[in-house]
Amino acid sequence: QVTLVESGGGSVQAGGSLKLSCKASGYPFNNCGSYWYRQAPEKERELVAEISSDGTKYADSVKGRFPISLVDGRSTLYLQMNNLKTEDTAIYFCSRDGGGDQPFCQSRNYWGQGAQVTVSS
């Protein structure tokens, strides 16, 4: 019903910036949660940022550096990554809750294909 396609990954030096995009196809787009996760090799998947009608939330490790936004009729999810650090290196995945509009949200039903972000020093 919903397909998520990511873009914007790449390699950057520490202190630089990258912007990840997650474009959704399918209709309609509900008003439930949207998320950015990341997973580094040999580590567990980590929730980086989320956005919903309740506002935004961030992991402590990225708070103040990685603003999340949802625009264009909820079709496009962004993660603006500023002041990147080597420990930010990971594959980044976007995700959305399925279901209908609130209060009928489900949980992380749709996932993007992943975008590699590599930060070097």
A tleap script that builds the chain and sets N, CA, C and O, in Angstrom:
source leaprc.protein.ff14SB
mol = sequence {
  NGLN VAL THR LEU VAL GLU SER GLY GLY GLY
  SER VAL GLN ALA GLY GLY SER LEU LYS LEU
  SER CYS LYS ALA SER GLY TYR PRO PHE ASN
  ASN CYS GLY SER TYR TRP TYR ARG GLN ALA
  PRO GLU LYS GLU ARG GLU LEU VAL ALA GLU
  ILE SER SER ASP GLY THR LYS TYR ALA ASP
  SER VAL LYS GLY ARG PHE PRO ILE SER LEU
  VAL ASP GLY ARG SER THR LEU TYR LEU GLN
  MET ASN ASN LEU LYS THR GLU ASP THR ALA
  ILE TYR PHE CYS SER ARG ASP GLY GLY GLY
  ASP GLN PRO PHE CYS GLN SER ARG ASN TYR
  TRP GLY GLN GLY ALA GLN VAL THR VAL SER
  CSER
}
set mol.1.N position { 0.827 -1.201 0.000 }
set mol.1.CA position { 0.000 0.000 0.000 }
set mol.1.C position { 0.861 1.250 0.000 }
set mol.1.O position { 0.532 2.220 -0.683 }
set mol.2.N position { 1.967 1.252 0.756 }
set mol.2.CA position { 2.889 2.378 0.808 }
set mol.2.C position { 4.302 1.863 0.561 }
set mol.2.O position { 4.724 0.876 1.162 }
set mol.3.N position { 5.030 2.538 -0.328 }
set mol.3.CA position { 6.417 2.210 -0.623 }
set mol.3.C position { 7.284 3.407 -0.275 }
set mol.3.O position { 6.954 4.538 -0.632 }
set mol.4.N position { 8.396 3.169 0.424 }
set mol.4.CA position { 9.305 4.226 0.840 }
set mol.4.C position { 10.630 4.060 0.115 }
set mol.4.O position { 11.219 2.978 0.123 }
set mol.5.N position { 11.097 5.133 -0.510 }
set mol.5.CA position { 12.352 5.129 -1.245 }
set mol.5.C position { 13.256 6.207 -0.678 }
set mol.5.O position { 12.882 7.379 -0.631 }
set mol.6.N position { 14.455 5.809 -0.245 }
set mol.6.CA position { 15.393 6.729 0.368 }
set mol.6.C position { 16.438 7.209 -0.628 }
set mol.6.O position { 16.766 6.523 -1.596 }
set mol.7.N position { 16.948 8.398 -0.365 }
set mol.7.CA position { 18.049 8.947 -1.133 }
set mol.7.C position { 18.811 9.937 -0.263 }
set mol.7.O position { 18.328 10.348 0.792 }
set mol.8.N position { 19.991 10.314 -0.707 }
set mol.8.CA position { 20.766 11.335 -0.023 }
set mol.8.C position { 21.938 10.833 0.791 }
set mol.8.O position { 22.670 11.639 1.364 }
set mol.9.N position { 22.139 9.529 0.862 }
set mol.9.CA position { 23.284 9.007 1.578 }
set mol.9.C position { 24.572 9.272 0.826 }
set mol.9.O position { 24.559 9.718 -0.321 }
set mol.10.N position { 25.680 8.993 1.483 }
set mol.10.CA position { 26.975 9.189 0.867 }
set mol.10.C position { 28.074 9.262 1.897 }
set mol.10.O position { 27.892 8.867 3.049 }
set mol.11.N position { 29.216 9.770 1.478 }
set mol.11.CA position { 30.391 9.909 2.333 }
set mol.11.C position { 30.690 11.377 2.564 }
set mol.11.O position { 30.580 12.199 1.654 }
set mol.12.N position { 31.069 11.694 3.789 }
set mol.12.CA position { 31.354 13.067 4.156 }
set mol.12.C position { 32.399 13.077 5.266 }
set mol.12.O position { 32.500 12.126 6.040 }
set mol.13.N position { 33.162 14.140 5.338 }
set mol.13.CA position { 34.122 14.284 6.420 }
set mol.13.C position { 33.434 14.751 7.695 }
set mol.13.O position { 32.396 15.411 7.648 }
set mol.14.N position { 34.017 14.405 8.822 }
set mol.14.CA position { 33.485 14.844 10.106 }
set mol.14.C position { 33.315 16.359 10.126 }
set mol.14.O position { 34.174 17.108 9.658 }
set mol.15.N position { 32.186 16.788 10.679 }
set mol.15.CA position { 31.846 18.199 10.697 }
set mol.15.C position { 30.979 18.638 9.541 }
set mol.15.O position { 30.421 19.735 9.571 }
set mol.16.N position { 30.853 17.805 8.521 }
set mol.16.CA position { 30.043 18.128 7.366 }
set mol.16.C position { 28.580 17.790 7.568 }
set mol.16.O position { 28.160 17.409 8.660 }
set mol.17.N position { 27.801 17.936 6.491 }
set mol.17.CA position { 26.361 17.735 6.542 }
set mol.17.C position { 25.884 16.868 5.388 }
set mol.17.O position { 26.478 16.860 4.310 }
set mol.18.N position { 24.811 16.145 5.631 }
set mol.18.CA position { 24.082 15.402 4.614 }
set mol.18.C position { 22.601 15.520 4.914 }
set mol.18.O position { 22.208 15.714 6.064 }
set mol.19.N position { 21.774 15.405 3.875 }
set mol.19.CA position { 20.325 15.426 4.050 }
set mol.19.C position { 19.731 14.176 3.428 }
set mol.19.O position { 19.857 13.953 2.224 }
set mol.20.N position { 19.083 13.363 4.247 }
set mol.20.CA position { 18.420 12.162 3.777 }
set mol.20.C position { 16.966 12.456 3.444 }
set mol.20.O position { 16.298 13.208 4.153 }
set mol.21.N position { 16.480 11.860 2.360 }
set mol.21.CA position { 15.094 11.986 1.951 }
set mol.21.C position { 14.442 10.608 1.923 }
set mol.21.O position { 15.096 9.606 1.632 }
set mol.22.N position { 13.161 10.571 2.224 }
set mol.22.CA position { 12.374 9.343 2.187 }
set mol.22.C position { 11.046 9.694 1.540 }
set mol.22.O position { 10.175 10.288 2.176 }
set mol.23.N position { 10.891 9.325 0.273 }
set mol.23.CA position { 9.689 9.666 -0.471 }
set mol.23.C position { 8.720 8.489 -0.497 }
set mol.23.O position { 9.104 7.361 -0.804 }
set mol.24.N position { 7.472 8.764 -0.175 }
set mol.24.CA position { 6.449 7.736 -0.110 }
set mol.24.C position { 5.598 7.745 -1.366 }
set mol.24.O position { 5.243 8.804 -1.884 }
set mol.25.N position { 5.279 6.567 -1.844 }
set mol.25.CA position { 4.299 6.404 -2.906 }
set mol.25.C position { 3.127 5.604 -2.360 }
set mol.25.O position { 3.280 4.799 -1.441 }
set mol.26.N position { 1.969 5.834 -2.933 }
set mol.26.CA position { 0.768 5.226 -2.412 }
set mol.26.C position { -0.105 6.296 -1.780 }
set mol.26.O position { 0.356 7.396 -1.478 }
set mol.27.N position { -1.355 5.963 -1.588 }
set mol.27.CA position { -2.307 6.948 -1.085 }
set mol.27.C position { -3.425 6.233 -0.364 }
set mol.27.O position { -3.799 5.134 -0.774 }
set mol.28.N position { -3.970 6.800 0.682 }
set mol.28.CA position { -3.543 8.048 1.333 }
set mol.28.C position { -2.390 7.836 2.311 }
set mol.28.O position { -2.067 6.703 2.669 }
set mol.29.N position { -1.778 8.931 2.736 }
set mol.29.CA position { -0.746 8.905 3.771 }
set mol.29.C position { -1.393 9.292 5.091 }
set mol.29.O position { -1.967 10.374 5.214 }
set mol.30.N position { -1.300 8.416 6.070 }
set mol.30.CA position { -1.949 8.684 7.347 }
set mol.30.C position { -1.166 9.710 8.160 }
set mol.30.O position { -0.082 10.139 7.764 }
set mol.31.N position { -1.727 10.095 9.297 }
set mol.31.CA position { -1.098 11.092 10.165 }
set mol.31.C position { -0.441 10.446 11.381 }
set mol.31.O position { -0.369 11.055 12.448 }
set mol.32.N position { 0.029 9.235 11.221 }
set mol.32.CA position { 0.698 8.509 12.286 }
set mol.32.C position { 2.197 8.819 12.295 }
set mol.32.O position { 2.638 9.774 11.655 }
set mol.33.N position { 2.968 8.023 13.011 }
set mol.33.CA position { 4.379 8.326 13.185 }
set mol.33.C position { 5.236 8.010 11.975 }
set mol.33.O position { 4.969 7.073 11.224 }
set mol.34.N position { 6.283 8.825 11.805 }
set mol.34.CA position { 7.340 8.587 10.827 }
set mol.34.C position { 8.669 8.618 11.566 }
set mol.34.O position { 8.829 9.363 12.533 }
set mol.35.N position { 9.630 7.805 11.112 }
set mol.35.CA position { 10.819 7.557 11.915 }
set mol.35.C position { 12.068 7.436 11.056 }
set mol.35.O position { 12.005 7.036 9.893 }
set mol.36.N position { 13.198 7.788 11.646 }
set mol.36.CA position { 14.507 7.456 11.118 }
set mol.36.C position { 15.229 6.552 12.112 }
set mol.36.O position { 15.375 6.890 13.287 }
set mol.37.N position { 15.674 5.410 11.629 }
set mol.37.CA position { 16.508 4.487 12.385 }
set mol.37.C position { 17.877 4.398 11.734 }
set mol.37.O position { 18.054 4.783 10.578 }
set mol.38.N position { 18.837 3.890 12.480 }
set mol.38.CA position { 20.133 3.589 11.891 }
set mol.38.C position { 20.680 2.300 12.493 }
set mol.38.O position { 20.343 1.923 13.616 }
set mol.39.N position { 21.528 1.640 11.723 }
set mol.39.CA position { 22.141 0.413 12.179 }
set mol.39.C position { 23.576 0.351 11.670 }
set mol.39.O position { 23.825 0.336 10.465 }
set mol.40.N position { 24.502 0.316 12.604 }
set mol.40.CA position { 25.913 0.156 12.285 }
set mol.40.C position { 26.266 -1.328 12.306 }
set mol.40.O position { 25.575 -2.111 12.958 }
set mol.41.N position { 27.322 -1.730 11.610 }
set mol.41.CA position { 27.708 -3.143 11.616 }
set mol.41.C position { 27.920 -3.661 13.032 }
set mol.41.O position { 28.547 -3.001 13.860 }
set mol.42.N position { 27.401 -4.827 13.293 }
set mol.42.CA position { 27.551 -5.519 14.577 }
set mol.42.C position { 26.836 -4.810 15.724 }
set mol.42.O position { 27.079 -5.129 16.888 }
set mol.43.N position { 25.968 -3.862 15.419 }
set mol.43.CA position { 25.213 -3.165 16.449 }
set mol.43.C position { 23.718 -3.290 16.194 }
set mol.43.O position { 23.284 -3.577 15.079 }
set mol.44.N position { 22.944 -3.071 17.242 }
set mol.44.CA position { 21.493 -3.139 17.126 }
set mol.44.C position { 20.946 -1.889 16.439 }
set mol.44.O position { 21.564 -0.825 16.468 }
set mol.45.N position { 19.793 -2.039 15.829 }
set mol.45.CA position { 19.110 -0.918 15.212 }
set mol.45.C position { 18.720 0.109 16.277 }
set mol.45.O position { 18.237 -0.253 17.350 }
set mol.46.N position { 18.929 1.371 15.975 }
set mol.46.CA position { 18.720 2.455 16.924 }
set mol.46.C position { 17.745 3.474 16.354 }
set mol.46.O position { 17.877 3.881 15.200 }
set mol.47.N position { 16.774 3.886 17.149 }
set mol.47.CA position { 15.865 4.952 16.749 }
set mol.47.C position { 16.573 6.292 16.896 }
set mol.47.O position { 17.044 6.640 17.978 }
set mol.48.N position { 16.644 7.039 15.800 }
set mol.48.CA position { 17.361 8.307 15.773 }
set mol.48.C position { 16.419 9.483 15.986 }
set mol.48.O position { 16.708 10.376 16.782 }
set mol.49.N position { 15.292 9.486 15.276 }
set mol.49.CA position { 14.362 10.609 15.333 }
set mol.49.C position { 12.981 10.147 14.915 }
set mol.49.O position { 12.838 9.189 14.154 }
set mol.50.N position { 11.968 10.829 15.413 }
set mol.50.CA position { 10.600 10.527 15.025 }
set mol.50.C position { 9.772 11.803 14.967 }
set mol.50.O position { 10.090 12.798 15.618 }
set mol.51.N position { 8.712 11.755 14.181 }
set mol.51.CA position { 7.816 12.890 14.054 }
set mol.51.C position { 6.394 12.378 13.913 }
set mol.51.O position { 6.141 11.405 13.203 }
set mol.52.N position { 5.472 13.034 14.589 }
set mol.52.CA position { 4.060 12.696 14.531 }
set mol.52.C position { 3.264 13.934 14.899 }
set mol.52.O position { 3.822 15.018 15.061 }
set mol.53.N position { 1.957 13.765 15.030 }
set mol.53.CA position { 1.124 14.876 15.459 }
set mol.53.C position { 1.469 15.335 16.874 }
set mol.53.O position { 1.080 16.429 17.284 }
set mol.54.N position { 2.196 14.506 17.618 }
set mol.54.CA position { 2.631 14.873 18.964 }
set mol.54.C position { 3.905 15.706 18.964 }
set mol.54.O position { 4.322 16.184 20.020 }
set mol.55.N position { 4.529 15.891 17.816 }
set mol.55.CA position { 5.760 16.649 17.737 }
set mol.55.C position { 6.927 15.791 17.311 }
set mol.55.O position { 6.750 14.785 16.624 }
set mol.56.N position { 8.123 16.186 17.719 }
set mol.56.CA position { 9.341 15.476 17.350 }
set mol.56.C position { 10.081 15.002 18.583 }
set mol.56.O position { 9.982 15.595 19.657 }
set mol.57.N position { 10.831 13.914 18.408 }
set mol.57.CA position { 11.689 13.381 19.461 }
set mol.57.C position { 12.989 12.906 18.838 }
set mol.57.O position { 13.018 12.473 17.686 }
set mol.58.N position { 14.073 12.991 19.618 }
set mol.58.CA position { 15.394 12.656 19.110 }
set mol.58.C position { 16.166 11.837 20.118 }
set mol.58.O position { 16.000 11.995 21.328 }
set mol.59.N position { 17.020 10.952 19.602 }
set mol.59.CA position { 17.976 10.280 20.456 }
set mol.59.C position { 18.950 11.304 21.027 }
set mol.59.O position { 19.270 12.299 20.375 }
set mol.60.N position { 19.414 11.058 22.235 }
set mol.60.CA position { 20.341 11.987 22.864 }
set mol.60.C position { 21.599 12.211 22.022 }
set mol.60.O position { 22.167 13.303 22.025 }
set mol.61.N position { 22.025 11.182 21.310 }
set mol.61.CA position { 23.257 11.265 20.546 }
set mol.61.C position { 23.176 12.221 19.362 }
set mol.61.O position { 24.209 12.665 18.861 }
set mol.62.N position { 21.967 12.545 18.904 }
set mol.62.CA position { 21.813 13.410 17.738 }
set mol.62.C position { 21.015 14.667 18.028 }
set mol.62.O position { 20.865 15.514 17.147 }
set mol.63.N position { 20.504 14.808 19.230 }
set mol.63.CA position { 19.677 15.955 19.572 }
set mol.63.C position { 20.441 17.253 19.331 }
set mol.63.O position { 21.581 17.410 19.766 }
set mol.64.N position { 19.790 18.177 18.629 }
set mol.64.CA position { 20.420 19.439 18.293 }
set mol.64.C position { 21.210 19.418 17.008 }
set mol.64.O position { 21.635 20.472 16.535 }
set mol.65.N position { 21.423 18.247 16.425 }
set mol.65.CA position { 22.198 18.121 15.189 }
set mol.65.C position { 21.368 17.642 14.001 }
set mol.65.O position { 21.653 18.023 12.866 }
set mol.66.N position { 20.342 16.810 14.238 }
set mol.66.CA position { 19.620 16.104 13.172 }
set mol.66.C position { 18.132 16.435 13.176 }
set mol.66.O position { 17.338 15.601 13.611 }
set mol.67.N position { 17.721 17.595 12.720 }
set mol.67.CA position { 16.282 17.870 12.697 }
set mol.67.C position { 15.540 16.995 11.690 }
set mol.67.O position { 16.022 16.756 10.583 }
set mol.68.N position { 14.359 16.523 12.093 }
set mol.68.CA position { 13.494 15.710 11.249 }
set mol.68.C position { 12.310 16.565 10.795 }
set mol.68.O position { 11.830 17.412 11.549 }
set mol.69.N position { 11.843 16.347 9.578 }
set mol.69.CA position { 10.688 17.076 9.073 }
set mol.69.C position { 9.884 16.189 8.134 }
set mol.69.O position { 10.413 15.251 7.538 }
set mol.70.N position { 8.592 16.502 8.011 }
set mol.70.CA position { 7.670 15.769 7.150 }
set mol.70.C position { 6.871 16.797 6.371 }
set mol.70.O position { 6.158 17.605 6.967 }
set mol.71.N position { 6.977 16.781 5.040 }
set mol.71.CA position { 6.421 17.845 4.212 }
set mol.71.C position { 5.689 17.261 3.010 }
set mol.71.O position { 5.599 16.045 2.838 }
set mol.72.N position { 5.164 18.172 2.180 }
set mol.72.CA position { 4.509 17.819 0.922 }
set mol.72.C position { 3.373 16.828 1.135 }
set mol.72.O position { 3.356 15.741 0.557 }
set mol.73.N position { 2.428 17.230 1.975 }
set mol.73.CA position { 1.285 16.370 2.231 }
set mol.73.C position { 1.658 15.051 2.870 }
set mol.73.O position { 0.993 14.037 2.659 }
set mol.74.N position { 2.741 15.066 3.664 }
set mol.74.CA position { 3.263 13.885 4.361 }
set mol.74.C position { 3.897 12.876 3.412 }
set mol.74.O position { 4.108 11.723 3.787 }
set mol.75.N position { 4.201 13.293 2.201 }
set mol.75.CA position { 4.794 12.369 1.244 }
set mol.75.C position { 6.302 12.225 1.405 }
set mol.75.O position { 6.870 11.214 0.991 }
set mol.76.N position { 6.963 13.223 2.002 }
set mol.76.CA position { 8.414 13.231 2.049 }
set mol.76.C position { 8.914 13.472 3.466 }
set mol.76.O position { 8.540 14.448 4.115 }
set mol.77.N position { 9.754 12.576 3.926 }
set mol.77.CA position { 10.372 12.660 5.238 }
set mol.77.C position { 11.846 13.002 5.059 }
set mol.77.O position { 12.535 12.376 4.254 }
set mol.78.N position { 12.330 13.986 5.802 }
set mol.78.CA position { 13.725 14.407 5.724 }
set mol.78.C position { 14.431 14.196 7.057 }
set mol.78.O position { 13.822 14.243 8.126 }
set mol.79.N position { 15.720 13.964 6.960 }
set mol.79.CA position { 16.607 14.031 8.112 }
set mol.79.C position { 17.807 14.875 7.709 }
set mol.79.O position { 18.654 14.439 6.929 }
set mol.80.N position { 17.871 16.089 8.248 }
set mol.80.CA position { 19.000 16.970 8.001 }
set mol.80.C position { 20.082 16.653 9.032 }
set mol.80.O position { 19.889 16.882 10.226 }
set mol.81.N position { 21.204 16.135 8.578 }
set mol.81.CA position { 22.279 15.710 9.463 }
set mol.81.C position { 23.402 16.740 9.414 }
set mol.81.O position { 24.077 16.895 8.396 }
set mol.82.N position { 23.589 17.437 10.525 }
set mol.82.CA position { 24.596 18.480 10.627 }
set mol.82.C position { 25.684 18.070 11.611 }
set mol.82.O position { 25.468 17.235 12.489 }
set mol.83.N position { 26.849 18.669 11.448 }
set mol.83.CA position { 27.978 18.404 12.342 }
set mol.83.C position { 28.187 16.906 12.527 }
set mol.83.O position { 28.241 16.406 13.650 }
set mol.84.N position { 28.303 16.208 11.419 }
set mol.84.CA position { 28.411 14.751 11.467 }
set mol.84.C position { 29.686 14.301 12.156 }
set mol.84.O position { 30.737 14.933 12.049 }
set mol.85.N position { 29.561 13.191 12.864 }
set mol.85.CA position { 30.668 12.589 13.586 }
set mol.85.C position { 30.917 11.181 13.057 }
set mol.85.O position { 30.027 10.576 12.460 }
set mol.86.N position { 32.108 10.665 13.271 }
set mol.86.CA position { 32.427 9.332 12.773 }
set mol.86.C position { 31.482 8.281 13.347 }
set mol.86.O position { 31.174 7.298 12.672 }
set mol.87.N position { 31.024 8.468 14.565 }
set mol.87.CA position { 30.115 7.504 15.171 }
set mol.87.C position { 28.712 7.535 14.577 }
set mol.87.O position { 27.881 6.696 14.925 }
set mol.88.N position { 28.432 8.486 13.686 }
set mol.88.CA position { 27.163 8.505 12.963 }
set mol.88.C position { 27.161 7.555 11.772 }
set mol.88.O position { 26.116 7.351 11.154 }
set mol.89.N position { 28.294 6.977 11.443 }
set mol.89.CA position { 28.388 6.056 10.320 }
set mol.89.C position { 27.466 4.859 10.537 }
set mol.89.O position { 27.572 4.163 11.547 }
set mol.90.N position { 26.563 4.620 9.586 }
set mol.90.CA position { 25.578 3.549 9.699 }
set mol.90.C position { 24.750 3.512 8.425 }
set mol.90.O position { 24.873 4.378 7.560 }
set mol.91.N position { 23.908 2.494 8.327 }
set mol.91.CA position { 22.849 2.484 7.332 }
set mol.91.C position { 21.613 3.090 7.987 }
set mol.91.O position { 21.214 2.680 9.076 }
set mol.92.N position { 21.018 4.058 7.321 }
set mol.92.CA position { 19.860 4.765 7.853 }
set mol.92.C position { 18.602 4.305 7.138 }
set mol.92.O position { 18.563 4.235 5.910 }
set mol.93.N position { 17.579 3.995 7.912 }
set mol.93.CA position { 16.312 3.509 7.394 }
set mol.93.C position { 15.181 4.439 7.821 }
set mol.93.O position { 15.122 4.854 8.978 }
set mol.94.N position { 14.288 4.766 6.899 }
set mol.94.CA position { 13.068 5.448 7.272 }
set mol.94.C position { 11.961 4.427 7.460 }
set mol.94.O position { 12.017 3.328 6.908 }
set mol.95.N position { 10.957 4.795 8.240 }
set mol.95.CA position { 9.852 3.903 8.529 }
set mol.95.C position { 8.600 4.720 8.812 }
set mol.95.O position { 8.670 5.867 9.252 }
set mol.96.N position { 7.456 4.101 8.551 }
set mol.96.CA position { 6.166 4.724 8.840 }
set mol.96.C position { 5.234 3.733 9.507 }
set mol.96.O position { 5.299 2.529 9.259 }
set mol.97.N position { 4.362 4.261 10.360 }
set mol.97.CA position { 3.281 3.459 10.905 }
set mol.97.C position { 2.223 3.246 9.845 }
set mol.97.O position { 1.900 4.162 9.088 }
set mol.98.N position { 1.680 2.033 9.788 }
set mol.98.CA position { 0.553 1.750 8.933 }
set mol.98.C position { -0.757 1.998 9.656 }
set mol.98.O position { -0.791 2.583 10.738 }
set mol.99.N position { -1.836 1.540 9.034 }
set mol.99.CA position { -3.162 1.733 9.591 }
set mol.99.C position { -3.816 2.975 9.031 }
set mol.99.O position { -3.323 3.586 8.083 }
set mol.100.N position { -4.942 3.339 9.635 }
set mol.100.CA position { -5.623 4.561 9.258 }
set mol.100.C position { -5.094 5.746 10.029 }
set mol.100.O position { -4.041 5.676 10.662 }
set mol.101.N position { -5.839 6.839 9.969 }
set mol.101.CA position { -5.480 7.994 10.776 }
set mol.101.C position { -5.641 7.673 12.261 }
set mol.101.O position { -6.301 6.702 12.632 }
set mol.102.N position { -5.028 8.504 13.098 }
set mol.102.CA position { -5.219 8.362 14.533 }
set mol.102.C position { -6.703 8.349 14.857 }
set mol.102.O position { -7.462 9.108 14.254 }
set mol.103.N position { -7.142 7.510 15.790 }
set mol.103.CA position { -6.365 6.682 16.712 }
set mol.103.C position { -6.135 5.256 16.228 }
set mol.103.O position { -5.951 4.356 17.047 }
set mol.104.N position { -6.141 5.031 14.921 }
set mol.104.CA position { -6.049 3.683 14.376 }
set mol.104.C position { -4.675 3.387 13.788 }
set mol.104.O position { -4.567 2.624 12.828 }
set mol.105.N position { -3.633 3.976 14.346 }
set mol.105.CA position { -2.276 3.750 13.890 }
set mol.105.C position { -1.790 2.367 14.279 }
set mol.105.O position { -2.127 1.847 15.342 }
set mol.106.N position { -0.985 1.776 13.390 }
set mol.106.CA position { -0.259 0.573 13.722 }
set mol.106.C position { 1.197 0.962 13.972 }
set mol.106.O position { 1.461 2.101 14.357 }
set mol.107.N position { 2.138 0.062 13.768 }
set mol.107.CA position { 3.499 0.359 14.210 }
set mol.107.C position { 4.541 -0.086 13.198 }
set mol.107.O position { 4.690 -1.280 12.941 }
set mol.108.N position { 5.263 0.872 12.622 }
set mol.108.CA position { 6.441 0.629 11.774 }
set mol.108.C position { 6.182 -0.433 10.698 }
set mol.108.O position { 6.966 -1.369 10.541 }
set mol.109.N position { 5.096 -0.281 9.975 }
set mol.109.CA position { 4.705 -1.276 8.994 }
set mol.109.C position { 5.456 -1.161 7.670 }
set mol.109.O position { 5.550 -2.137 6.925 }
set mol.110.N position { 5.992 0.027 7.370 }
set mol.110.CA position { 6.648 0.260 6.096 }
set mol.110.C position { 8.065 0.747 6.338 }
set mol.110.O position { 8.320 1.537 7.246 }
set mol.111.N position { 8.995 0.257 5.498 }
set mol.111.CA position { 10.418 0.569 5.645 }
set mol.111.C position { 11.046 0.911 4.307 }
set mol.111.O position { 10.699 0.338 3.274 }
set mol.112.N position { 11.978 1.857 4.343 }
set mol.112.CA position { 12.786 2.146 3.179 }
set mol.112.C position { 13.881 1.119 2.998 }
set mol.112.O position { 14.068 0.236 3.835 }
set mol.113.N position { 14.608 1.241 1.892 }
set mol.113.CA position { 15.622 0.242 1.554 }
set mol.113.C position { 16.946 0.456 2.278 }
set mol.113.O position { 17.813 -0.418 2.250 }
set mol.114.N position { 17.111 1.592 2.916 }
set mol.114.CA position { 18.339 1.916 3.615 }
set mol.114.C position { 19.256 2.801 2.790 }
set mol.114.O position { 19.343 2.661 1.570 }
set mol.115.N position { 19.933 3.707 3.463 }
set mol.115.CA position { 20.900 4.601 2.830 }
set mol.115.C position { 22.177 4.596 3.655 }
set mol.115.O position { 22.145 4.851 4.859 }
set mol.116.N position { 23.300 4.305 3.009 }
set mol.116.CA position { 24.580 4.262 3.707 }
set mol.116.C position { 25.108 5.672 3.935 }
set mol.116.O position { 25.185 6.475 3.005 }
set mol.117.N position { 25.466 5.960 5.168 }
set mol.117.CA position { 26.118 7.214 5.534 }
set mol.117.C position { 27.460 6.872 6.146 }
set mol.117.O position { 27.531 6.148 7.139 }
set mol.118.N position { 28.529 7.394 5.554 }
set mol.118.CA position { 29.877 7.137 6.032 }
set mol.118.C position { 30.549 8.460 6.356 }
set mol.118.O position { 30.660 9.338 5.499 }
set mol.119.N position { 30.994 8.598 7.591 }
set mol.119.CA position { 31.638 9.820 8.057 }
set mol.119.C position { 33.092 9.495 8.373 }
set mol.119.O position { 33.379 8.620 9.190 }
set mol.120.N position { 33.992 10.195 7.728 }
set mol.120.CA position { 35.415 9.958 7.905 }
set mol.120.C position { 36.067 11.139 8.601 }
set mol.120.O position { 35.544 12.253 8.587 }
set mol.121.N position { 37.209 10.881 9.206 }
set mol.121.CA position { 37.982 11.925 9.865 }
set mol.121.C position { 39.245 12.248 9.108 }
set mol.121.O position { 40.014 13.111 9.530 }
savepdb mol mol.pdb
quit
